[in-house]
mmCIF file of C-alpha atoms in Angstrom:
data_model
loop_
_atom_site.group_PDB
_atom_site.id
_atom_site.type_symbol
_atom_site.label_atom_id
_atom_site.label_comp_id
_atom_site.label_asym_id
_atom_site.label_seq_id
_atom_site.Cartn_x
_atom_site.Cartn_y
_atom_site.Cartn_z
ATOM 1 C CA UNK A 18 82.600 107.309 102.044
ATOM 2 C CA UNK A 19 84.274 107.860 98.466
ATOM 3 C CA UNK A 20 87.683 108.494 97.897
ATOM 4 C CA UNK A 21 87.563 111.946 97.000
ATOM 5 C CA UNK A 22 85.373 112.353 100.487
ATOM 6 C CA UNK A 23 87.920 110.768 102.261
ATOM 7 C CA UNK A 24 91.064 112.862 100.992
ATOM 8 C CA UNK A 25 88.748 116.446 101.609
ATOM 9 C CA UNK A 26 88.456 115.461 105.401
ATOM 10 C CA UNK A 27 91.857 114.723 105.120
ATOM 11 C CA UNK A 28 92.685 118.014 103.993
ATOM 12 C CA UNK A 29 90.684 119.730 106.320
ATOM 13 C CA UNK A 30 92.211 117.928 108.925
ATOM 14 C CA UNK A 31 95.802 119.351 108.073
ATOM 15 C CA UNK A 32 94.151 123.096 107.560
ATOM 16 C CA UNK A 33 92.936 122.492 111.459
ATOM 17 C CA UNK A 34 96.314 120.890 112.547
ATOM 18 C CA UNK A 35 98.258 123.899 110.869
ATOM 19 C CA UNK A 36 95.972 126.584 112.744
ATOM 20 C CA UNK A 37 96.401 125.147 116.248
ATOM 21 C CA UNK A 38 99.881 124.257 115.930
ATOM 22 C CA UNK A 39 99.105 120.780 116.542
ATOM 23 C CA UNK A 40 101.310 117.905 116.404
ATOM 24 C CA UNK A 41 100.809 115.703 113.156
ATOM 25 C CA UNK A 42 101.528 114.219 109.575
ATOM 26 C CA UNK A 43 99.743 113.836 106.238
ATOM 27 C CA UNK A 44 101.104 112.199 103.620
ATOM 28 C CA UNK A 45 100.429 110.440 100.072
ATOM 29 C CA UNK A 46 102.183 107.572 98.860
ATOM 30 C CA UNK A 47 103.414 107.537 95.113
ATOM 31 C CA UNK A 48 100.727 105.740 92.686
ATOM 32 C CA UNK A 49 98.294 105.893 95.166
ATOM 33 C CA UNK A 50 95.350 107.869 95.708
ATOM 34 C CA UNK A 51 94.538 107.786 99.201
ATOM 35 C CA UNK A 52 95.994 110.511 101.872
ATOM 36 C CA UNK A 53 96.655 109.083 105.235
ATOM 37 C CA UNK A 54 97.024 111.736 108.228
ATOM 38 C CA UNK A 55 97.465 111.572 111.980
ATOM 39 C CA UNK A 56 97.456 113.459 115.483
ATOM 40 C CA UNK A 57 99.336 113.710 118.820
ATOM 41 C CA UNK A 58 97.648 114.986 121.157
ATOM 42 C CA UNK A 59 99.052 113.648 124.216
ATOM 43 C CA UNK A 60 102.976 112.249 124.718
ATOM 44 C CA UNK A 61 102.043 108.709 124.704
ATOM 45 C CA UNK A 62 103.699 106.022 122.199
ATOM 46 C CA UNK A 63 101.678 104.014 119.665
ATOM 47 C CA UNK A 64 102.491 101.482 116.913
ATOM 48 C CA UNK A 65 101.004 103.344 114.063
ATOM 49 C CA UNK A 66 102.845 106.730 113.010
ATOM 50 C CA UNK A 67 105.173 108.894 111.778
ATOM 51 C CA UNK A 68 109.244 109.142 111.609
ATOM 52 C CA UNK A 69 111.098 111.643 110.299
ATOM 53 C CA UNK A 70 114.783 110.989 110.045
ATOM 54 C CA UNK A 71 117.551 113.939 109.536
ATOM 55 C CA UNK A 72 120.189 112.846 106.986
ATOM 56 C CA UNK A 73 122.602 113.351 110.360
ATOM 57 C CA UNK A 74 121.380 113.129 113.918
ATOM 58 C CA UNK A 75 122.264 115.139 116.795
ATOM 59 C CA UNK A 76 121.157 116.563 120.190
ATOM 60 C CA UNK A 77 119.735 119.395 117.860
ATOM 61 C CA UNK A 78 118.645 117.338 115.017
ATOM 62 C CA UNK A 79 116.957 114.324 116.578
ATOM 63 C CA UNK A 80 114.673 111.363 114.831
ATOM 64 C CA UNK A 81 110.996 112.289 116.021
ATOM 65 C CA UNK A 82 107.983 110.368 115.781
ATOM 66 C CA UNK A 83 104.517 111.517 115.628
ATOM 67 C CA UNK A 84 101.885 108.936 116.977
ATOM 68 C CA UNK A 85 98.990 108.316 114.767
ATOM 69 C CA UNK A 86 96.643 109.077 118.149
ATOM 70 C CA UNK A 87 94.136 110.560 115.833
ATOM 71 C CA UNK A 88 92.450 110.412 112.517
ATOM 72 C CA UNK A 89 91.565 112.609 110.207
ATOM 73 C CA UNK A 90 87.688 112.653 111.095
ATOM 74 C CA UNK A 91 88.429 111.869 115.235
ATOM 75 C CA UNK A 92 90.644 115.296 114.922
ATOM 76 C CA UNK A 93 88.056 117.015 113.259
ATOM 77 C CA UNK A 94 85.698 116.536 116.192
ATOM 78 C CA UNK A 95 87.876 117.612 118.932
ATOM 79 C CA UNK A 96 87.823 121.372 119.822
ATOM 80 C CA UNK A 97 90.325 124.051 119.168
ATOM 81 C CA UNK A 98 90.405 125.140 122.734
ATOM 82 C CA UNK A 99 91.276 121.430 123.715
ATOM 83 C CA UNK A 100 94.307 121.376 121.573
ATOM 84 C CA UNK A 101 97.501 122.641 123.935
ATOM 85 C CA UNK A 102 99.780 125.012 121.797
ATOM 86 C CA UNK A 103 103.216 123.434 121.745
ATOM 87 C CA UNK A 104 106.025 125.790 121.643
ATOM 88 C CA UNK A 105 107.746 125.573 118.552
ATOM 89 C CA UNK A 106 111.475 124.997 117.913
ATOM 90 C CA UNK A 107 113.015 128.251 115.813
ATOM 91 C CA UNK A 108 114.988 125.957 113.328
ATOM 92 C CA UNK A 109 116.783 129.076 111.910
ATOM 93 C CA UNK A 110 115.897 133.287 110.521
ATOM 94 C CA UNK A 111 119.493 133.541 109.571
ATOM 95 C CA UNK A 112 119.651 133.625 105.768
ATOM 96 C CA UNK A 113 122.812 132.668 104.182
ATOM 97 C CA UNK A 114 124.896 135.789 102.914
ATOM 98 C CA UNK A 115 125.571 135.474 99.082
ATOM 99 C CA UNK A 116 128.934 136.121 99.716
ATOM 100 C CA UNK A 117 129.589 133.137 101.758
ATOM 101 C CA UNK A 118 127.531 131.158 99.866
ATOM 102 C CA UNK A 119 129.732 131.891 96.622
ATOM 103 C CA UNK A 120 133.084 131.336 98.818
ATOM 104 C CA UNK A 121 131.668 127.750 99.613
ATOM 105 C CA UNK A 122 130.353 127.309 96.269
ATOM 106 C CA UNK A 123 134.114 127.745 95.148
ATOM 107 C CA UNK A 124 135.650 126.162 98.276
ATOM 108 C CA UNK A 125 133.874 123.159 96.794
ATOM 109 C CA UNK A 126 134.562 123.769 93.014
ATOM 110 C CA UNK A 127 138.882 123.615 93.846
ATOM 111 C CA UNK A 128 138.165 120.196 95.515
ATOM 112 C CA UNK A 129 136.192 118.714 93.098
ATOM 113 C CA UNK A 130 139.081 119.725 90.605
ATOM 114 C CA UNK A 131 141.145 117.922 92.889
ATOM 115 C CA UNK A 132 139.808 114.921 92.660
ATOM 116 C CA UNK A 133 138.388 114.673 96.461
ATOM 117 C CA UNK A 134 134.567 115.339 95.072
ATOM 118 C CA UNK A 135 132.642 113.958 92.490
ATOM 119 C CA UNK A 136 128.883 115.027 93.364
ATOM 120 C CA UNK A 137 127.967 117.995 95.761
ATOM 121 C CA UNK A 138 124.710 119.136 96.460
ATOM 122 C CA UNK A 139 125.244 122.731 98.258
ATOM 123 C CA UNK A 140 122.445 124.645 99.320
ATOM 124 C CA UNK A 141 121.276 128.411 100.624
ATOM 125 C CA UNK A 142 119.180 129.316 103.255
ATOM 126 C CA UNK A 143 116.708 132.016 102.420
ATOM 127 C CA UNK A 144 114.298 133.138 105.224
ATOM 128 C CA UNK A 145 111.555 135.262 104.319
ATOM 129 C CA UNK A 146 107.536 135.679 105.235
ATOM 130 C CA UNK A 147 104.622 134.390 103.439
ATOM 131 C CA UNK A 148 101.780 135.497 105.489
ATOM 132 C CA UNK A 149 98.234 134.502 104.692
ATOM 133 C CA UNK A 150 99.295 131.321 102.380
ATOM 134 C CA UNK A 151 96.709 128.290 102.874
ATOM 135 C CA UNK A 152 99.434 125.528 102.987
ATOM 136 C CA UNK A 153 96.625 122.973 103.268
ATOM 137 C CA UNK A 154 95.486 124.264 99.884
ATOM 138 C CA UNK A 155 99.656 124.098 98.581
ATOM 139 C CA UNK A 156 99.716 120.488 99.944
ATOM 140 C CA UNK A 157 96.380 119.116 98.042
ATOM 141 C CA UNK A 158 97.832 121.171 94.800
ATOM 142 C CA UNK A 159 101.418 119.501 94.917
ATOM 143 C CA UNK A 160 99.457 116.034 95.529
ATOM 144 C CA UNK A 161 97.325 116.333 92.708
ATOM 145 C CA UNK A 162 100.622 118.051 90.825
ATOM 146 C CA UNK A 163 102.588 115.285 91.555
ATOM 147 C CA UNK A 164 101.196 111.643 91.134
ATOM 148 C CA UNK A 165 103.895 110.139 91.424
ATOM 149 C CA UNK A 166 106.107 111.568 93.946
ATOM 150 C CA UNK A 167 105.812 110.811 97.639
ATOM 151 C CA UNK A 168 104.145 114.111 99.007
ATOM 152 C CA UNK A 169 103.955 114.723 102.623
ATOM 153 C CA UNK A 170 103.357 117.747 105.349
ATOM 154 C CA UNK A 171 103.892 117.606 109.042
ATOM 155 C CA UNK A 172 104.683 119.268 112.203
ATOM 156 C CA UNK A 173 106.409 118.997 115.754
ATOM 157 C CA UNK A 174 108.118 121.487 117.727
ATOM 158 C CA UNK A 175 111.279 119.355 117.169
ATOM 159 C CA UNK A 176 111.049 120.361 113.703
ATOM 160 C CA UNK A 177 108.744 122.876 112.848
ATOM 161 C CA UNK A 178 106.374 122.463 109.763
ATOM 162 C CA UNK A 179 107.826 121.362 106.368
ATOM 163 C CA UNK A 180 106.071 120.444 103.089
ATOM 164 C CA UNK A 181 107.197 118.857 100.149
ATOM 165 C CA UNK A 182 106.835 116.355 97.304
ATOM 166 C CA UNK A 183 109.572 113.670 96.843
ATOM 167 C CA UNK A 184 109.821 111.963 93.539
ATOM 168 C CA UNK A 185 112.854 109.868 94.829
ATOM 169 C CA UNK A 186 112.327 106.573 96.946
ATOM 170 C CA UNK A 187 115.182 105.804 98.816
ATOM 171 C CA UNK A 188 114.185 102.464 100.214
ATOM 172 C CA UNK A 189 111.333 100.443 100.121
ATOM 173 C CA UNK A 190 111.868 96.921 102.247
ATOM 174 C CA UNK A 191 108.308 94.203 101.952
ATOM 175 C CA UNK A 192 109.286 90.413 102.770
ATOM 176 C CA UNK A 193 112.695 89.681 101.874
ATOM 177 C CA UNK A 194 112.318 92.572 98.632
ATOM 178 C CA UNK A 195 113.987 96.062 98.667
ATOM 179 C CA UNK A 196 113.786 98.473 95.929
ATOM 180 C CA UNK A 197 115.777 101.826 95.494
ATOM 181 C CA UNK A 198 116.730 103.917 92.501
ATOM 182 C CA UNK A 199 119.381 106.659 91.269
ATOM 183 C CA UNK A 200 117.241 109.666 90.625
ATOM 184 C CA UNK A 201 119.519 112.587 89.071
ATOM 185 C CA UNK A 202 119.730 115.203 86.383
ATOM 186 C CA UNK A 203 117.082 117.667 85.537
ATOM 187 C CA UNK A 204 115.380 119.393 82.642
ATOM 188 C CA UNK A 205 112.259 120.140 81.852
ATOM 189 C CA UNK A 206 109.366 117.790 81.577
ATOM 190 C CA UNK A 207 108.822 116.497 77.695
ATOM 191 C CA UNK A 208 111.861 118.081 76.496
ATOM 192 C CA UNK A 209 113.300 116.241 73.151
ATOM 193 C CA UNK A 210 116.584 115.143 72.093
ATOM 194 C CA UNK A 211 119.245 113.257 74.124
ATOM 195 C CA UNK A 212 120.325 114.305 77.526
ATOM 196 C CA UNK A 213 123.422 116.550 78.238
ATOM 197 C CA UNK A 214 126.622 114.805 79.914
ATOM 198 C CA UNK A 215 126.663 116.573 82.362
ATOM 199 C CA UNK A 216 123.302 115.246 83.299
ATOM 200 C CA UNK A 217 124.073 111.771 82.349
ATOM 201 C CA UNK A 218 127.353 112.111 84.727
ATOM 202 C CA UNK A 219 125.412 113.369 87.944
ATOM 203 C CA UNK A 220 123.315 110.272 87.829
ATOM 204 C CA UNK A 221 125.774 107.914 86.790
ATOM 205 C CA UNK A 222 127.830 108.598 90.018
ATOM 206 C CA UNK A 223 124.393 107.728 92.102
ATOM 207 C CA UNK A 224 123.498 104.697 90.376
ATOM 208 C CA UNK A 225 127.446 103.182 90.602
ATOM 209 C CA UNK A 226 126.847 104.150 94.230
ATOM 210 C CA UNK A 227 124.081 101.881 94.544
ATOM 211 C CA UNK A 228 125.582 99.320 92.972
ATOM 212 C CA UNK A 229 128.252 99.489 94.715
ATOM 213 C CA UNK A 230 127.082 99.452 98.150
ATOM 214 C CA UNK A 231 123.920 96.378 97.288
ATOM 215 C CA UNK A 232 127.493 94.411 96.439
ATOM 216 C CA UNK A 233 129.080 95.545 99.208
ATOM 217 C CA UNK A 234 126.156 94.380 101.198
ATOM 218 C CA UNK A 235 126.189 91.027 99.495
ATOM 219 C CA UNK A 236 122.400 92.089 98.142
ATOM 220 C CA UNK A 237 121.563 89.828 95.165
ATOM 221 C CA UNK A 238 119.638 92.642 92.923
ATOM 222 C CA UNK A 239 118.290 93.362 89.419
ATOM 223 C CA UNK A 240 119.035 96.810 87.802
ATOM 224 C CA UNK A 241 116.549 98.142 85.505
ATOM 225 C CA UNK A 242 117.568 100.344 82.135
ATOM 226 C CA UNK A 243 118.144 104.218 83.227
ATOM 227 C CA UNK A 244 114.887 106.411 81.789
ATOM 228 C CA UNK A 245 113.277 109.685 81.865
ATOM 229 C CA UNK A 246 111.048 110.022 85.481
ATOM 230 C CA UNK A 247 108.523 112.751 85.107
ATOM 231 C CA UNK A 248 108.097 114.474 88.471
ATOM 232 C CA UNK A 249 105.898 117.623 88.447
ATOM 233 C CA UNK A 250 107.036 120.533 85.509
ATOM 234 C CA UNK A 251 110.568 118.461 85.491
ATOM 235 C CA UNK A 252 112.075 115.463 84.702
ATOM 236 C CA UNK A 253 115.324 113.183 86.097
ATOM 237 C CA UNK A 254 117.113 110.396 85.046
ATOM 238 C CA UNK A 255 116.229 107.150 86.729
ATOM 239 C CA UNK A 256 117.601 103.670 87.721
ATOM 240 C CA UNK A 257 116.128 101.185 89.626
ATOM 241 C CA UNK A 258 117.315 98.679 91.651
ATOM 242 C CA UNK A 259 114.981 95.536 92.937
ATOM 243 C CA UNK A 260 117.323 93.201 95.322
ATOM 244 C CA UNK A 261 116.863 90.289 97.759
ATOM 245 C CA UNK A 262 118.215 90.609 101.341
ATOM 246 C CA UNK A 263 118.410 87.378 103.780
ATOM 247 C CA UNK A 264 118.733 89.563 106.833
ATOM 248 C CA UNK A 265 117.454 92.861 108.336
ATOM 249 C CA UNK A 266 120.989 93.929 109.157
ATOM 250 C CA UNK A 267 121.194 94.293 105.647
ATOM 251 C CA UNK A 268 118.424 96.018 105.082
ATOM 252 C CA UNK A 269 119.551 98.353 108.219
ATOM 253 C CA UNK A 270 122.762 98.815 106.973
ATOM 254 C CA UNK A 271 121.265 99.469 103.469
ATOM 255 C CA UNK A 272 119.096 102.431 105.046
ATOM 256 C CA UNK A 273 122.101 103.919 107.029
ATOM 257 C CA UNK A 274 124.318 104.247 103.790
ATOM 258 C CA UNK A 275 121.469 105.062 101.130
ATOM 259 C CA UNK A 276 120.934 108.195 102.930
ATOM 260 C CA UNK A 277 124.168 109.310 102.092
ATOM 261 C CA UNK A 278 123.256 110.090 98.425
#
């Protein structure tokens, strides 16, 4: 089976999961080629899967794992009418009101003034329908969009269904190696001429966070020069880290405190 076989069974796979409301992840690594999926079926643990981590856990925002019960091609085989419709968790149809949205937005603005910001990322729910969109065919266009970027769609009731291509890696941890970067600022992809300051600033504070916190941590790490990352239509600024841990707790304690910017 050729690659490009493999990644169409793949996709049909996730078009399948998506109609039955079934329990699963599909997902692309950056620089790689090959999409990797998998199924729950039944509520049974297994060593190969899925997490997905919220930036803050609670009772209503838990880690969940998917279990990788299933292949692409083994799911493919098994019947609709033998796949149990979970209910699904509502995770919100409350848009956020401009006007509180601009009150934040200036809430935020006085403080950083202040002194007691530097970097805030504020965002705006907007809840609206989009009947009759293949979102298999969105995720095999942002993975062949997006070569570089980790790309990814899944589903639980937990969490509902979310999409999305990630050009930042936050940690990756093989042997006693760890590698993160500062990914900030955005323009345009190929756009000439020097970047803005206010660009430059934005990913300065993320990269002296880094550094920070792999001294902090006692990390021994090499720091690449900071360069234009294409991701998609867009590009960022980028900085990348490459460190040697001697423990796990640091590399626990390094995945704890990354996720805070």
């Amino acid at each position: 089976m050729n690659e490009n076989t493999s990644n169409s069974i793949v996709i049909e796979a996730v078009r399948k999961a998506l109609a039955t409301g079934s329990h699963f992840f599909a997902y692309r690594q950056p620089g790689e080629k090959d999409l990797h999926f998998g199924a729950q079926i039944i509520d049974q643990h297994t060593p190969m899967g899925f997490y997905i981590r919220p930036f803050r856990e609670s009772a209503d925002s838990p880690t969940t794992y998917i279990s990788a019960q299933f292949d692409a091609a083994k799911f493919l085989r098994l019947s609709s009418a033998s796949l149990t419709q979970r209910s699904m968790h509502e995770v919100t149809n409350i848009a956020t009101p401009r006007e509180q949205y601009m009150e934040q937005a200036t809430s935020l603005i006085e403080r950083m003034r202040r002194g007691e910001l530097h970097k805030v990322v504020l965002s705006r729910t907007i809840c609206g329908k989009c009947g009759g969109t293949d979102w298999a065919s969105v995720f095999e266009s942002l993975e062949a969009a997006n070569p570089n970027a980790f790309v990814f769609v899944f589903n639980t009731e937990v969490t509902g269904t979310w999409i999305g291509a990630s050009p930042e890696r936050y940690l990756s941890y093989s042997g006693r190696q760890i590698h993160t970067m500062a990914l900030a600022g955005t323009r345009p992809a190929g756009t000439r001429g020097a970047w803005g300051e206010k660009e430059i600033e934005e990913q300065r504070i993320v990269a002296d966070y880094i550094e920070a916190l792999l001294g902090n941590l006692g990390i021994k790490h090499s720091t690449s020069d900071t360069y234009s990352r294409v991701a998609g239509n867009v590009e960022h600024l980028c900085t990348e880290f490459t460190g040697e841990v001697g423990n796990m707790s640091q590399v626990d304690k390094m995945q704890r405190e990354r996720l805070i910017m």
